[in-house]
Amino acid sequence: MRSIACAFGVLVAILPLPASAQAPSVAPPVLDATLFETNCAVCHDNPATRAPARASLKDMAPDFIVETLTTGLMSAQGSALTPAQRVALAEGLTGRKIGDEQPMAGRCDPAVVPPLALDGPSWNGWGAGVENWRLQREPGVSAADLPKLSLKWAFGVPGAVTMFGQPTVAGGRIFFGAQNGHVYALDMTSGCSIWDYRASAGVRAAVTVAKAGGRPAAFFGDRRGHVYAVDAASGQTIWKVLADDEPATQITGAPVLFENRLYVPISVGDDSKAIDPNYQCCKGRGAVVALDAETGVVVWTTYMTAETAPQGRNAIGTQLYGPSGASVWSAPTIDARTRRLYVGTGDNHSAPATDTSDAVRALALDDGKVVWSRQLLRGDAGNAACLAADKTNCPEPHGPDYDIGGSPNLIALADGRRILTVGQKSGLVWGLDPDRDGAVVWSRRVGEGGLLGGVQWGAATDGTLVYVAVSDVKIRHLVLGQPIMLDPDAGGGLHALSAATGDEVWSAPPTKACAGRPNCSPAQSAAVTATPDYVLSGAIDGHLRAYARADGRILWDVDLARPFETVNRVRAEGGSLDSAGATVAGGMIFVNAGYGLYGGKPGNVLAAFGLSR
């Protein structure tokens, strides 16, 4: 047994990997190209879809691919394959046999793990508060401390190529979900594993930790629409429910707990299936579902479009459906004063386009009724077929896919007014009046916008300034069956805007750090994190940078696109930073590294930085 660190005055020990755990030596399996081309290439060789590219699949665990095709996110597609074919695909894509993965090491010794107490430093859920400011008021790391930071530990997620479960800090532990369908609870100081929970699908949403029914619970959702309450101390299931039974349902945003109700954002992924002209596009609808936090019982559900109905047939006679889409991608924002919540929506996936897509919407907390809705772009309907060679299922006219992907920030201004700020993939940032039916107070262009452009996953605020990162990633090479190539010189930038007026206070240009590195772009797609004197923003180039709150100067820059030695002895490498932002608490900074989608560099690392003591 090897001692790693002292946490909260108690020695935390990490149990070693058994000496007998050795990977068997076997000849690597070979992919059956015909099997892949017939069943998988339409998505995984098509850069228009959200599916990981073939090059990223090789880094996944073969066991995880089989599970995904059998009971997970791809079970509908996997149902057309025999068990032997699923195994053949998984082993051929990865070059590894089922069962070759070594057992994960780095588990905490349960005899010395301190009891869970929900006090002390924290970053809870997506926005570190129900108003979604993404602000850490007491980071424990000042701007002057940043140059003294060093890597304290790294944790490798087995079989993952994309890291999108933002780490939650609560009770001296880190809680985060992963692409491989696991949710981990780690010791904050050492990174050793306290428990490992297996969900029914990948977990993209941030975890919220709070007491429910007298005990601390971890709340989260998975990519098949299940919502979970798990005992935060032990990892045992308290309840599990399906938020919506539409097959396209997924949960990408973090559920938010308020007054013993859990408010769950629903997004839908059937737009990718529309590349098949035989697919009856589309029936999935974005929604918000309110659950009783103690029991998981549904209290109300509010969909973001009217009920779907037949809408005619496409050119080859396939029945089409609509309205659809208007996903709620991120965590709802709670307004305790008016007892409302606010969400942004995405585009419609099929005709007809509605007045509820690309909109900010206010719902009553008590019953889910729509209080007001402010659309920021009309007529935005589209799906993956609009980007494919076969556009049979693309609605015409189709829009630019200018979703509102991030959570709105609810801000009380110094003069007594309130404002709701939110970014959009159009490259615009909006200031809306929540007390006047979302009336537009100001708008400010910070980027060009585009399919992967503008503001992707959300801004941060300190109540005076709003800190907005710009993606504007450019694809240099987009050919069916070939890897996406990103423009290493396009995209990125960070802007500080006045919350009251939208005026730009400062801007920091993108840093050109690719220098021939593949899967690289200066684009800054990940959510921003703020502290009283610096702002953190990650980039597709694999760097996490801290910018001075006063003027945007870069104070700290760490490159995470590299191999890591991990506390759990999983082979791991960092990559692009996207989606989830860094979190800060207790004098440490936690960040995911790896995003093997849309041309980004794959990776499977959670890295923790802290000060030397």
PDB file of C-alpha atoms in Angstrom, residues 29 69 102 104-105 163 267 293 303 316 320 335 344 374 377 380 384 402 411 429 435 451 508 540 556 583 602 608:
ATOM      1  CA  PRO A  29      -7.363  -8.303 -34.113  1.00  0.00           C
ATOM      2  CA  LEU A  69     -23.940  -1.626 -29.140  1.00  0.00           C
ATOM      3  CA  GLN A 102      -6.073  -4.155 -16.917  1.00  0.00           C
ATOM      4  CA  MET A 104      -8.089  -0.072 -12.622  1.00  0.00           C
ATOM      5  CA  ALA A 105      -5.724   0.682  -9.753  1.00  0.00           C
ATOM      6  CA  MET A 163     -13.969  14.102 -21.613  1.00  0.00           C
ATOM      7  CA  SER A 267     -31.901  17.341 -25.518  1.00  0.00           C
ATOM      8  CA  ALA A 293     -35.656  14.870  -5.543  1.00  0.00           C
ATOM      9  CA  TYR A 303     -41.781  20.290 -24.139  1.00  0.00           C
ATOM     10  CA  ILE A 316     -38.307   8.593 -51.728  1.00  0.00           C
ATOM     11  CA  LEU A 320     -41.578  12.737 -42.063  1.00  0.00           C
ATOM     12  CA  ASP A 335     -34.885  32.696 -10.534  1.00  0.00           C
ATOM     13  CA  GLY A 344     -32.016  28.311 -24.075  1.00  0.00           C
ATOM     14  CA  ARG A 374     -38.004  35.225 -26.681  1.00  0.00           C
ATOM     15  CA  LEU A 377     -33.448  33.601 -34.655  1.00  0.00           C
ATOM     16  CA  ASP A 380     -33.701  27.708 -38.037  1.00  0.00           C
ATOM     17  CA  ALA A 384     -27.244  16.156 -40.513  1.00  0.00           C
ATOM     18  CA  TYR A 402     -27.477  28.684 -34.392  1.00  0.00           C
ATOM     19  CA  ILE A 411     -27.525  38.970 -12.909  1.00  0.00           C
ATOM     20  CA  VAL A 429     -24.234  37.687 -26.984  1.00  0.00           C
ATOM     21  CA  ASP A 435     -38.867  41.093 -15.880  1.00  0.00           C
ATOM     22  CA  LEU A 451     -22.075  25.464 -37.319  1.00  0.00           C
ATOM     23  CA  ALA A 508      -7.940  38.874 -25.554  1.00  0.00           C
ATOM     24  CA  ILE A 540      -9.183  23.044 -28.797  1.00  0.00           C
ATOM     25  CA  TRP A 556      -0.953  31.177 -16.732  1.00  0.00           C
ATOM     26  CA  THR A 583     -13.603  24.075 -11.916  1.00  0.00           C
ATOM     27  CA  PRO A 602      -8.970  12.716 -28.322  1.00  0.00           C
ATOM     28  CA  ALA A 608      -5.742  18.404 -10.900  1.00  0.00           C
TER      29      ALA A 608
END
